[in-house]
Tab-separated table of C-alpha atoms in Angstrom:
chain	number	residue	atom	x	y	z
A	295	UNK	CA	-67.911	-1.629	-92.719
A	296	UNK	CA	-70.193	-4.460	-93.792
A	297	UNK	CA	-72.166	-4.042	-90.590
A	298	UNK	CA	-72.490	-0.308	-91.256
A	299	UNK	CA	-73.670	-0.874	-94.854
A	300	UNK	CA	-76.396	-3.334	-93.858
A	301	UNK	CA	-77.582	-1.016	-91.145
A	302	UNK	CA	-77.959	1.707	-93.735
A	303	UNK	CA	-80.084	-0.504	-95.993
A	304	UNK	CA	-82.495	-1.514	-93.236
A	305	UNK	CA	-84.003	1.072	-90.870
A	306	UNK	CA	-83.975	-1.479	-88.047
A	307	UNK	CA	-80.327	-1.787	-86.922
A	308	UNK	CA	-81.122	-4.805	-84.739
A	309	UNK	CA	-82.496	-6.702	-87.747
A	310	UNK	CA	-79.427	-5.846	-89.794
A	311	UNK	CA	-77.143	-6.929	-86.972
A	312	UNK	CA	-78.960	-10.252	-86.671
A	313	UNK	CA	-78.548	-10.971	-90.379
A	314	UNK	CA	-74.877	-9.840	-90.298
A	315	UNK	CA	-74.084	-12.129	-87.389
A	316	UNK	CA	-75.629	-15.011	-89.267
A	317	UNK	CA	-73.449	-14.294	-92.328
A	318	UNK	CA	-70.242	-13.846	-90.321
A	319	UNK	CA	-70.874	-17.077	-88.457
A	320	UNK	CA	-70.693	-18.927	-91.789
A	321	UNK	CA	-67.551	-17.112	-93.067
A	322	UNK	CA	-65.189	-19.961	-92.106
A	323	UNK	CA	-66.978	-22.408	-94.384
A	324	UNK	CA	-65.428	-23.119	-97.756
A	325	UNK	CA	-66.888	-21.446	-100.873
A	326	UNK	CA	-67.762	-24.871	-102.326
A	327	UNK	CA	-69.837	-25.826	-99.298
A	328	UNK	CA	-71.580	-22.421	-99.254
A	329	UNK	CA	-72.725	-22.862	-102.858
A	330	UNK	CA	-73.965	-26.422	-102.419
A	331	UNK	CA	-77.789	-26.918	-102.401
A	332	UNK	CA	-77.622	-28.960	-99.209
A	333	UNK	CA	-75.903	-26.139	-97.368
A	334	UNK	CA	-78.390	-23.543	-98.672
A	335	UNK	CA	-81.390	-25.604	-97.518
A	336	UNK	CA	-79.762	-26.247	-94.163
A	337	UNK	CA	-79.021	-22.559	-93.701
A	338	UNK	CA	-82.566	-21.501	-94.546
A	339	UNK	CA	-84.034	-24.036	-92.128
A	340	UNK	CA	-82.080	-22.833	-89.103
A	341	UNK	CA	-84.082	-21.022	-86.384
A	342	UNK	CA	-81.928	-17.909	-86.661
A	343	UNK	CA	-82.490	-17.608	-90.414
A	344	UNK	CA	-86.259	-18.136	-90.020
A	345	UNK	CA	-86.335	-15.428	-87.351
A	346	UNK	CA	-84.351	-13.081	-89.571
A	347	UNK	CA	-86.706	-13.657	-92.516
A	348	UNK	CA	-89.769	-13.108	-90.354
A	349	UNK	CA	-88.344	-9.865	-88.963
A	350	UNK	CA	-87.179	-8.539	-92.335
A	351	UNK	CA	-90.504	-9.255	-94.095
A	352	UNK	CA	-92.759	-6.145	-94.119
A	353	UNK	CA	-95.997	-6.572	-92.163
A	354	UNK	CA	-99.256	-7.040	-94.119
A	355	UNK	CA	-102.060	-4.793	-92.905
A	356	UNK	CA	-105.355	-6.642	-92.417
A	357	UNK	CA	-108.342	-5.552	-94.477
A	358	UNK	CA	-110.934	-3.465	-92.573
A	359	UNK	CA	-113.780	-5.809	-93.554
A	360	UNK	CA	-111.841	-8.833	-92.314
A	361	UNK	CA	-111.102	-7.080	-89.011
A	362	UNK	CA	-114.776	-6.153	-88.638
A	363	UNK	CA	-115.913	-9.684	-89.429
A	364	UNK	CA	-113.383	-11.253	-87.053
A	365	UNK	CA	-114.446	-8.958	-84.229
A	366	UNK	CA	-118.052	-10.202	-84.219
A	367	UNK	CA	-118.391	-12.924	-81.551
A	368	UNK	CA	-121.167	-15.398	-81.054
A	369	UNK	CA	-122.039	-16.211	-84.676
A	370	UNK	CA	-122.453	-19.852	-85.604
A	371	UNK	CA	-121.069	-20.498	-89.098
A	372	UNK	CA	-123.438	-22.028	-91.613
A	373	UNK	CA	-122.429	-24.616	-94.153
A	374	UNK	CA	-120.346	-22.971	-96.910
A	375	UNK	CA	-121.018	-23.747	-100.525
A	376	UNK	CA	-118.454	-25.914	-102.323
A	377	UNK	CA	-118.897	-23.783	-105.417
A	378	UNK	CA	-118.096	-20.641	-103.413
A	379	UNK	CA	-114.999	-22.256	-101.903
A	380	UNK	CA	-113.702	-23.260	-105.331
A	381	UNK	CA	-114.328	-19.775	-106.695
A	382	UNK	CA	-112.589	-18.190	-103.707
A	383	UNK	CA	-109.584	-20.473	-104.100
A	384	UNK	CA	-109.346	-19.625	-107.789
A	385	UNK	CA	-109.489	-15.891	-107.056
A	386	UNK	CA	-106.893	-16.178	-104.287
A	387	UNK	CA	-104.546	-18.115	-106.530
A	388	UNK	CA	-104.810	-15.448	-109.215
A	389	UNK	CA	-104.182	-12.715	-106.579
A	390	UNK	CA	-107.016	-10.617	-107.949
A	391	UNK	CA	-110.091	-9.022	-106.486
A	392	UNK	CA	-113.116	-11.326	-106.717
A	393	UNK	CA	-115.593	-10.573	-109.466
A	394	UNK	CA	-119.331	-10.760	-108.853
A	395	UNK	CA	-120.347	-13.564	-111.206
A	396	UNK	CA	-123.278	-15.003	-109.268
A	397	UNK	CA	-125.997	-13.157	-111.224
A	398	UNK	CA	-126.416	-10.870	-114.240
A	399	UNK	CA	-126.925	-7.761	-112.085
A	400	UNK	CA	-124.044	-6.321	-110.077
A	401	UNK	CA	-124.252	-4.362	-106.805
A	402	UNK	CA	-124.872	-0.637	-107.215
A	403	UNK	CA	-123.942	0.564	-103.725
A	404	UNK	CA	-121.038	0.086	-101.305
A	405	UNK	CA	-123.359	-1.812	-98.989
A	406	UNK	CA	-124.259	-4.194	-101.809
A	407	UNK	CA	-120.578	-4.718	-102.640
A	408	UNK	CA	-119.943	-5.567	-98.997
A	409	UNK	CA	-122.765	-8.140	-99.002
A	410	UNK	CA	-121.493	-9.656	-102.267
A	411	UNK	CA	-118.017	-9.933	-100.753
A	412	UNK	CA	-119.321	-11.846	-97.753
A	413	UNK	CA	-121.471	-14.136	-99.917
A	414	UNK	CA	-118.513	-15.068	-102.129
A	415	UNK	CA	-115.582	-15.035	-99.738
A	416	UNK	CA	-117.040	-15.543	-96.242
A	417	UNK	CA	-120.493	-17.137	-96.601
A	418	UNK	CA	-120.567	-18.157	-92.934
A	419	UNK	CA	-120.687	-14.450	-91.987
A	420	UNK	CA	-123.115	-13.390	-94.716
A	421	UNK	CA	-126.377	-13.405	-92.771
A	422	UNK	CA	-124.947	-11.564	-89.804
A	423	UNK	CA	-123.392	-8.940	-92.099
A	424	UNK	CA	-126.680	-8.411	-93.935
A	425	UNK	CA	-128.652	-8.145	-90.698
A	426	UNK	CA	-126.143	-5.591	-89.386
A	427	UNK	CA	-126.455	-3.542	-92.593
A	428	UNK	CA	-130.253	-3.532	-92.396
A	429	UNK	CA	-130.102	-2.491	-88.752
A	430	UNK	CA	-127.771	0.408	-89.581
A	431	UNK	CA	-130.158	1.655	-92.244
A	432	UNK	CA	-133.088	1.384	-89.830
A	433	UNK	CA	-131.173	3.313	-87.142
A	434	UNK	CA	-130.162	5.976	-89.669
A	435	UNK	CA	-133.770	6.468	-90.747
A	436	UNK	CA	-134.932	6.762	-87.163
A	437	UNK	CA	-132.258	9.396	-86.517
A	438	UNK	CA	-133.219	11.270	-89.682
A	439	UNK	CA	-136.881	11.277	-88.686
A	440	UNK	CA	-135.984	12.703	-85.284
A	441	UNK	CA	-133.735	15.366	-86.851
A	442	UNK	CA	-136.419	16.288	-89.388
A	443	UNK	CA	-138.922	16.771	-86.586
A	444	UNK	CA	-136.506	19.033	-84.741
A	445	UNK	CA	-135.806	20.975	-87.922
A	446	UNK	CA	-139.520	21.502	-88.521
A	447	UNK	CA	-139.960	22.734	-84.948
A	448	UNK	CA	-137.026	25.125	-85.383
A	449	UNK	CA	-138.515	26.432	-88.643
A	450	UNK	CA	-141.846	27.012	-86.931
A	451	UNK	CA	-140.109	28.889	-84.104
A	452	UNK	CA	-138.197	31.021	-86.632
A	453	UNK	CA	-141.434	31.820	-88.441
A	454	UNK	CA	-143.009	32.895	-85.168
A	455	UNK	CA	-140.008	35.148	-84.460
A	456	UNK	CA	-140.294	36.905	-87.815
A	457	UNK	CA	-137.570	34.928	-89.661
A	458	UNK	CA	-139.945	32.848	-91.726
A	459	UNK	CA	-138.131	33.080	-95.084
A	460	UNK	CA	-134.817	31.933	-93.650
A	461	UNK	CA	-136.442	29.080	-91.745
A	462	UNK	CA	-138.347	27.924	-94.811
A	463	UNK	CA	-135.169	27.945	-96.920
A	464	UNK	CA	-133.304	25.877	-94.334
A	465	UNK	CA	-136.186	23.419	-94.123
A	466	UNK	CA	-136.331	23.001	-97.920
A	467	UNK	CA	-132.562	22.391	-98.078
A	468	UNK	CA	-132.740	19.881	-95.248
A	469	UNK	CA	-135.602	18.004	-96.892
A	470	UNK	CA	-133.687	17.850	-100.170
A	471	UNK	CA	-130.671	16.378	-98.394
A	472	UNK	CA	-132.954	13.876	-96.680
A	473	UNK	CA	-134.402	12.827	-100.053
A	474	UNK	CA	-130.913	12.165	-101.430
A	475	UNK	CA	-130.041	10.067	-98.385
A	476	UNK	CA	-133.324	8.190	-98.700
A	477	UNK	CA	-132.565	7.313	-102.331
A	478	UNK	CA	-129.116	6.015	-101.344
A	479	UNK	CA	-130.685	3.945	-98.578
A	480	UNK	CA	-133.286	2.480	-100.942
A	481	UNK	CA	-130.518	1.473	-103.362
A	482	UNK	CA	-128.637	-0.195	-100.522
A	483	UNK	CA	-131.800	-2.034	-99.426
A	484	UNK	CA	-132.391	-3.272	-102.978
A	485	UNK	CA	-128.815	-4.535	-103.180
A	486	UNK	CA	-129.107	-6.347	-99.854
A	487	UNK	CA	-132.403	-7.971	-100.859
A	488	UNK	CA	-130.961	-8.990	-104.229
A	489	UNK	CA	-127.915	-10.624	-102.615
A	490	UNK	CA	-130.245	-12.431	-100.185
A	491	UNK	CA	-132.141	-13.851	-103.178
A	492	UNK	CA	-128.863	-15.093	-104.651
A	493	UNK	CA	-128.019	-16.737	-101.332
A	494	UNK	CA	-131.271	-18.689	-101.535
A	495	UNK	CA	-130.339	-19.884	-105.029
A	496	UNK	CA	-127.033	-21.075	-103.617
A	497	UNK	CA	-128.860	-22.983	-100.886
A	498	UNK	CA	-130.711	-25.084	-103.467
A	499	UNK	CA	-127.497	-25.532	-105.490
A	500	UNK	CA	-128.577	-23.641	-108.634
A	501	UNK	CA	-126.569	-20.956	-110.429
A	502	UNK	CA	-128.594	-18.172	-111.997
A	503	UNK	CA	-128.306	-17.615	-115.720
A	504	UNK	CA	-125.749	-14.845	-116.366
A	505	UNK	CA	-127.313	-14.366	-119.802
A	506	UNK	CA	-129.867	-16.124	-121.974
A	507	UNK	CA	-127.952	-18.571	-124.142
A	508	UNK	CA	-128.303	-22.265	-125.055
A	509	UNK	CA	-127.404	-24.413	-122.058
A	510	UNK	CA	-127.425	-28.108	-121.278
A	511	UNK	CA	-130.576	-28.848	-119.328
A	512	UNK	CA	-130.060	-30.935	-116.198
A	513	UNK	CA	-132.730	-32.954	-114.454
A	514	UNK	CA	-131.110	-32.171	-111.086
A	515	UNK	CA	-131.379	-28.435	-111.772
A	516	UNK	CA	-135.033	-28.714	-112.803
A	517	UNK	CA	-135.761	-30.765	-109.687
A	518	UNK	CA	-134.074	-28.152	-107.482
A	519	UNK	CA	-136.058	-25.345	-109.130
A	520	UNK	CA	-139.340	-27.151	-108.463
A	521	UNK	CA	-139.191	-29.479	-105.464
A	522	UNK	CA	-136.525	-27.383	-103.742
A	523	UNK	CA	-138.575	-24.176	-103.958
A	524	UNK	CA	-142.301	-24.940	-103.977
A	525	UNK	CA	-144.642	-26.970	-101.827
A	526	UNK	CA	-146.307	-30.122	-103.063
A	527	UNK	CA	-149.546	-28.297	-103.821
A	528	UNK	CA	-147.808	-25.448	-105.685
A	529	UNK	CA	-145.794	-27.646	-108.066
A	530	UNK	CA	-148.921	-28.459	-110.099
A	531	UNK	CA	-149.592	-24.775	-110.696
A	532	UNK	CA	-145.951	-24.250	-111.699
A	533	UNK	CA	-146.262	-27.015	-114.281
A	534	UNK	CA	-149.413	-25.433	-115.687
A	535	UNK	CA	-147.668	-22.067	-115.924
A	536	UNK	CA	-144.685	-23.546	-117.780
A	537	UNK	CA	-146.967	-25.328	-120.260
A	538	UNK	CA	-148.978	-22.153	-120.829
A	539	UNK	CA	-145.834	-20.045	-121.399
A	540	UNK	CA	-144.083	-22.473	-123.732
A	541	UNK	CA	-147.215	-23.199	-125.745
A	542	UNK	CA	-146.665	-25.618	-128.645
A	543	UNK	CA	-142.916	-25.598	-127.919
A	544	UNK	CA	-143.563	-27.601	-124.738
A	545	UNK	CA	-144.095	-30.697	-126.915
A	546	UNK	CA	-140.780	-30.249	-128.768
A	547	UNK	CA	-137.386	-31.699	-127.851
A	548	UNK	CA	-135.249	-29.779	-125.367
A	549	UNK	CA	-132.540	-29.062	-127.953
A	550	UNK	CA	-134.966	-27.565	-130.484
A	551	UNK	CA	-133.889	-24.027	-131.371
A	552	UNK	CA	-136.447	-21.214	-131.190
A	553	UNK	CA	-136.152	-17.522	-132.071
A	554	UNK	CA	-138.158	-14.715	-130.539
A	555	UNK	CA	-137.815	-11.015	-129.951
A	556	UNK	CA	-136.048	-9.839	-126.820
A	557	UNK	CA	-139.161	-7.941	-125.824
A	558	UNK	CA	-141.268	-11.131	-125.866
A	559	UNK	CA	-138.619	-13.013	-123.878
A	560	UNK	CA	-138.420	-10.186	-121.340
A	561	UNK	CA	-142.208	-10.094	-120.971
A	562	UNK	CA	-142.320	-13.858	-120.378
A	563	UNK	CA	-139.546	-13.620	-117.786
A	564	UNK	CA	-141.153	-10.699	-115.928
A	565	UNK	CA	-144.558	-12.402	-115.990
A	566	UNK	CA	-142.980	-15.552	-114.524
A	567	UNK	CA	-141.442	-13.511	-111.693
A	568	UNK	CA	-144.850	-12.008	-110.953
A	569	UNK	CA	-146.404	-15.478	-111.039
A	570	UNK	CA	-143.838	-16.798	-108.551
A	571	UNK	CA	-144.465	-13.834	-106.254
A	572	UNK	CA	-148.232	-14.418	-106.464
A	573	UNK	CA	-147.834	-18.162	-105.973
A	574	UNK	CA	-145.789	-17.775	-102.805
A	575	UNK	CA	-148.318	-15.340	-101.312
A	576	UNK	CA	-151.225	-17.637	-102.172
A	577	UNK	CA	-149.420	-20.747	-100.925
A	578	UNK	CA	-148.611	-19.138	-97.556
A	579	UNK	CA	-152.230	-18.125	-97.169
A	580	UNK	CA	-153.397	-21.606	-98.194
A	581	UNK	CA	-151.090	-23.341	-95.716
A	582	UNK	CA	-152.310	-21.058	-92.905
A	583	UNK	CA	-155.969	-21.690	-93.744
A	584	UNK	CA	-155.240	-25.401	-93.935
A	585	UNK	CA	-153.686	-25.447	-90.470
A	586	UNK	CA	-156.587	-23.453	-89.020
A	587	UNK	CA	-159.156	-25.661	-90.746
A	588	UNK	CA	-160.947	-22.786	-92.482
A	589	UNK	CA	-160.436	-23.781	-96.109
A	590	UNK	CA	-163.519	-22.871	-98.164
A	591	UNK	CA	-165.406	-25.655	-99.896
A	592	UNK	CA	-165.539	-25.712	-103.644
A	593	UNK	CA	-168.566	-26.912	-105.604
A	594	UNK	CA	-166.957	-30.317	-106.121
A	595	UNK	CA	-166.281	-30.634	-102.387
A	596	UNK	CA	-169.879	-29.793	-101.513
A	597	UNK	CA	-171.233	-32.346	-104.010
A	598	UNK	CA	-168.812	-35.014	-102.785
A	599	UNK	CA	-169.774	-34.346	-99.168
A	600	UNK	CA	-173.476	-34.703	-99.968
A	601	UNK	CA	-172.833	-37.942	-101.832
A	602	UNK	CA	-170.910	-39.325	-98.858
A	603	UNK	CA	-173.757	-38.352	-96.498
A	604	UNK	CA	-176.350	-40.022	-98.743
A	605	UNK	CA	-174.205	-43.138	-99.054
A	606	UNK	CA	-173.751	-43.292	-95.297
A	607	UNK	CA	-177.499	-42.878	-94.754
A	608	UNK	CA	-178.229	-45.715	-97.202
A	609	UNK	CA	-175.783	-47.985	-95.406
A	610	UNK	CA	-177.391	-47.223	-92.054
A	611	UNK	CA	-180.906	-47.936	-93.418
A	612	UNK	CA	-179.877	-51.176	-95.112
A	613	UNK	CA	-177.992	-52.453	-92.084
A	614	UNK	CA	-179.937	-54.858	-89.802
A	615	UNK	CA	-178.422	-53.202	-86.753
A	616	UNK	CA	-178.024	-49.408	-87.266
A	617	UNK	CA	-175.888	-49.148	-84.135
A	618	UNK	CA	-173.174	-51.377	-85.626
A	619	UNK	CA	-173.056	-49.648	-89.049
A	620	UNK	CA	-169.593	-48.406	-89.988
A	621	UNK	CA	-169.428	-44.682	-90.871
A	622	UNK	CA	-168.020	-43.686	-94.223
A	623	UNK	CA	-164.317	-42.801	-94.193
A	624	UNK	CA	-163.708	-39.070	-94.612
A	625	UNK	CA	-161.857	-38.062	-97.730
A	626	UNK	CA	-158.536	-36.294	-97.508
A	627	UNK	CA	-159.076	-32.647	-98.527
A	628	UNK	CA	-155.574	-32.580	-100.037
A	629	UNK	CA	-156.435	-35.297	-102.533
A	630	UNK	CA	-156.846	-33.885	-106.051
A	631	UNK	CA	-160.456	-33.713	-107.081
A	632	UNK	CA	-161.563	-34.776	-110.525
A	633	UNK	CA	-163.432	-32.284	-112.652
A	634	UNK	CA	-165.134	-33.161	-115.894
A	635	UNK	CA	-164.912	-31.340	-119.210
A	636	UNK	CA	-166.351	-32.158	-122.614
A	637	UNK	CA	-164.959	-32.389	-126.082
A	638	UNK	CA	-162.081	-34.843	-125.572
A	639	UNK	CA	-161.332	-38.502	-125.262
A	640	UNK	CA	-162.901	-40.569	-122.531
A	641	UNK	CA	-160.854	-41.858	-119.644
A	642	UNK	CA	-161.184	-45.356	-121.038
A	643	UNK	CA	-159.882	-44.290	-124.451
A	644	UNK	CA	-163.060	-43.541	-126.441
A	645	UNK	CA	-163.552	-40.353	-128.404
A	646	UNK	CA	-166.196	-37.740	-127.724
A	647	UNK	CA	-166.590	-38.697	-124.067
A	648	UNK	CA	-165.630	-37.075	-120.808
A	649	UNK	CA	-162.119	-36.030	-119.800
A	650	UNK	CA	-161.327	-36.194	-116.094
A	651	UNK	CA	-158.704	-33.586	-115.177
A	652	UNK	CA	-157.083	-33.619	-111.743
A	653	UNK	CA	-156.984	-30.318	-109.867
A	654	UNK	CA	-154.860	-29.667	-106.812
A	655	UNK	CA	-156.259	-28.298	-103.576
A	656	UNK	CA	-154.271	-25.088	-104.013
A	657	UNK	CA	-155.760	-24.457	-107.439
A	658	UNK	CA	-159.279	-24.983	-106.116
A	659	UNK	CA	-158.456	-22.595	-103.278
A	660	UNK	CA	-157.299	-19.924	-105.756
A	661	UNK	CA	-160.418	-20.403	-107.871
A	662	UNK	CA	-162.521	-19.578	-104.824
A	663	UNK	CA	-161.125	-16.003	-104.732
A	664	UNK	CA	-163.285	-13.140	-105.854
A	665	UNK	CA	-161.930	-10.552	-108.279
A	666	UNK	CA	-160.862	-8.088	-105.599
A	667	UNK	CA	-158.951	-10.725	-103.628
A	668	UNK	CA	-157.284	-12.008	-106.788
A	669	UNK	CA	-156.060	-8.543	-107.738
A	670	UNK	CA	-154.828	-7.909	-104.231
A	671	UNK	CA	-152.816	-11.146	-104.121
A	672	UNK	CA	-151.297	-10.549	-107.568
A	673	UNK	CA	-150.093	-7.026	-106.743
A	674	UNK	CA	-146.533	-6.288	-105.608
A	675	UNK	CA	-146.534	-5.026	-102.033
A	676	UNK	CA	-143.421	-2.816	-101.920
A	677	UNK	CA	-141.539	-0.525	-104.265
A	678	UNK	CA	-138.357	-2.514	-103.655
A	679	UNK	CA	-139.982	-5.671	-105.064
A	680	UNK	CA	-141.042	-3.827	-108.211
A	681	UNK	CA	-137.534	-2.422	-108.632
A	682	UNK	CA	-135.914	-5.826	-108.179
A	683	UNK	CA	-138.269	-7.389	-110.735
A	684	UNK	CA	-137.367	-4.753	-113.309
A	685	UNK	CA	-133.700	-4.933	-112.370
A	686	UNK	CA	-133.379	-8.673	-112.964
A	687	UNK	CA	-135.288	-8.510	-116.251
A	688	UNK	CA	-133.204	-5.631	-117.600
A	689	UNK	CA	-129.978	-7.327	-116.559
A	690	UNK	CA	-130.855	-10.291	-118.795
A	691	UNK	CA	-132.541	-8.613	-121.765
A	692	UNK	CA	-131.502	-4.953	-121.733
A	693	UNK	CA	-133.503	-1.741	-121.587
A	694	UNK	CA	-137.186	-2.717	-121.746
A	695	UNK	CA	-138.344	0.767	-122.773
A	696	UNK	CA	-135.924	0.821	-125.708
A	697	UNK	CA	-137.147	-2.625	-126.797
A	698	UNK	CA	-140.733	-1.394	-126.650
A	699	UNK	CA	-139.943	1.628	-128.801
A	700	UNK	CA	-138.224	-0.533	-131.406
A	701	UNK	CA	-141.171	-2.940	-131.468
A	702	UNK	CA	-143.696	-0.119	-131.886
A	703	UNK	CA	-141.722	1.325	-134.778
A	704	UNK	CA	-141.479	-2.077	-136.477
A	705	UNK	CA	-145.114	-3.135	-135.945
A	706	UNK	CA	-146.842	0.216	-136.314
A	707	UNK	CA	-150.050	1.572	-134.835
A	708	UNK	CA	-152.580	0.600	-137.522
A	709	UNK	CA	-153.023	-3.113	-136.771
A	710	UNK	CA	-156.673	-4.144	-136.754
A	711	UNK	CA	-156.543	-7.356	-134.723
A	712	UNK	CA	-154.312	-9.344	-132.420
A	713	UNK	CA	-153.607	-11.860	-135.169
A	714	UNK	CA	-152.290	-9.095	-137.398
A	715	UNK	CA	-150.117	-7.760	-134.585
A	716	UNK	CA	-148.566	-11.189	-133.964
A	717	UNK	CA	-147.980	-11.665	-137.698
A	718	UNK	CA	-146.174	-8.327	-137.878
A	719	UNK	CA	-144.098	-9.189	-134.824
A	720	UNK	CA	-143.000	-12.480	-136.376
A	721	UNK	CA	-142.161	-10.701	-139.623
A	722	UNK	CA	-140.139	-8.060	-137.754
A	723	UNK	CA	-138.165	-10.796	-135.993
A	724	UNK	CA	-137.551	-12.631	-139.278
A	725	UNK	CA	-136.401	-9.429	-141.025
A	726	UNK	CA	-134.136	-8.411	-138.139
A	727	UNK	CA	-135.948	-5.114	-137.491
A	728	UNK	CA	-135.993	-5.784	-133.733
A	729	UNK	CA	-133.489	-7.384	-131.393
A	730	UNK	CA	-134.055	-11.104	-131.074
A	731	UNK	CA	-132.699	-13.969	-129.012
A	732	UNK	CA	-132.078	-17.563	-130.115
A	733	UNK	CA	-132.360	-20.267	-127.473
A	734	UNK	CA	-133.347	-23.884	-127.066
A	735	UNK	CA	-136.620	-25.079	-125.620
A	736	UNK	CA	-134.671	-26.387	-122.626
A	737	UNK	CA	-133.119	-22.968	-122.022
A	738	UNK	CA	-136.529	-21.291	-122.134
A	739	UNK	CA	-137.962	-23.841	-119.706
A	740	UNK	CA	-134.977	-23.314	-117.413
A	741	UNK	CA	-135.365	-19.518	-117.596
A	742	UNK	CA	-139.087	-19.693	-116.787
A	743	UNK	CA	-138.507	-21.943	-113.761
A	744	UNK	CA	-135.710	-19.660	-112.583
A	745	UNK	CA	-137.972	-16.613	-112.891
A	746	UNK	CA	-140.729	-18.331	-110.882
A	747	UNK	CA	-138.209	-19.258	-108.171
A	748	UNK	CA	-136.875	-15.681	-108.205
A	749	UNK	CA	-140.384	-14.379	-107.544
A	750	UNK	CA	-140.879	-16.820	-104.662
A	751	UNK	CA	-137.542	-15.907	-103.083
A	752	UNK	CA	-138.297	-12.223	-103.573
A	753	UNK	CA	-141.476	-12.597	-101.539
A	754	UNK	CA	-139.621	-14.566	-98.828
A	755	UNK	CA	-136.931	-11.911	-98.471
A	756	UNK	CA	-139.528	-9.143	-98.491
A	757	UNK	CA	-141.476	-10.795	-95.658
A	758	UNK	CA	-138.287	-11.321	-93.635
A	759	UNK	CA	-137.118	-7.725	-93.959
A	760	UNK	CA	-140.570	-6.304	-93.248
A	761	UNK	CA	-140.972	-8.567	-90.229
A	762	UNK	CA	-137.580	-7.796	-88.679
A	763	UNK	CA	-137.427	-4.067	-89.453
A	764	UNK	CA	-140.812	-2.408	-89.647
A	765	UNK	CA	-141.307	0.574	-91.961
A	766	UNK	CA	-137.968	-0.056	-93.661
A	767	UNK	CA	-139.569	-0.983	-96.990
A	768	UNK	CA	-141.684	1.435	-99.011
A	769	UNK	CA	-145.296	0.313	-99.679
A	770	UNK	CA	-146.532	0.758	-103.228
A	771	UNK	CA	-149.639	2.605	-102.025
A	772	UNK	CA	-147.578	5.126	-100.059
A	773	UNK	CA	-145.236	5.695	-103.002
A	774	UNK	CA	-148.198	6.273	-105.340
A	775	UNK	CA	-149.744	8.774	-102.931
A	776	UNK	CA	-146.424	10.623	-102.611
A	777	UNK	CA	-146.060	10.756	-106.387
A	778	UNK	CA	-149.552	12.199	-106.838
A	779	UNK	CA	-148.882	14.804	-104.162
């Protein structure tokens, strides 16, 4: 009867019989020995009990994403982040789904959620998963273009056969469906590019700010956001940008509290992203020109070269044997050149003399651009880059358009000068008429450096995607032409 009852509880009669045999085999043991801890541990450790437990336990179905990741052969794992491993262990211990806490903006598409999962839980498979997702989108667009061409040909044939209205209606419906799919694909591309930017922040060991709040500034973080992102020539321009953005606050202590409107903070952050994007484009062009030896000469370089030629000619003339005269050593073009400006202290310490300011080779290269080239280098290339810039800024500071409306209502439209506008803005912040943010000078410096690095990484990811999958990104010029049409 006991055997029949166990068989009724478990659908597998063989499993029930195995457990029943194990119980009956212990029936001759005394009740005191059965209840002892030593006997319980010994019983659980027997091979038959372990087999019974393994058979009786219900099977756990593997996750589809894990099966898909495990089925991809030939991928060399990259070095996982210690921070990601700790976060994954904490999530596994809590038996909860992992939350996306790497950045203020969360994925907006299933493809983005998949990429975020791989970045957090399986970073060694992240790059292959992202490349596969991009390739699927590229294949889908190629198939859609082919189907749209066939649909247009079918509509033209229907129009020739006298069924023009029906063919036109089908073509309009098909184009509308294609537009919806294209919008979904663009959202997936933005998510993939955004997660790739976060992966680059993980590579330099820096966590992005989830929100703007006072933080403890670390020298290691500042070093990673400068030396770990930019070239040696670009760091000088980054320092100049930070000093220009902070203004008088750059001379204050890092823990000094400052208060500004959210709109001003958002504008500074967005401008820093644009500066980082521009800086990476200019630096790549500078490095290429440097390798090819076609760097243009600035005015200071031309003057220095003439002075070296005159000095070399004087040495040759004054030498008793011109054939044995040593030529002047060429100057390294990467060495910062000194430019003079008036109105400050002299290099030796006197007042009212000349101030010698060092300028990097990259800055002199940028100053050689004409206005058209400067505007071209400062412009975002693709629509996805513009969307990601706005997305990151809004994730930190909120709706920019709403902040602009509140500022216009508080300041008004009748200001006569820029000084009056700034005075009204400061008064609106002091009176609480607009949303404001309170942060330390160190937090603002950290946010500016993060925004510059975000712009640089955005340009890197954009170049990678455009180089691997042509015509996957949407150029700004093409989008503007489509909007006008």
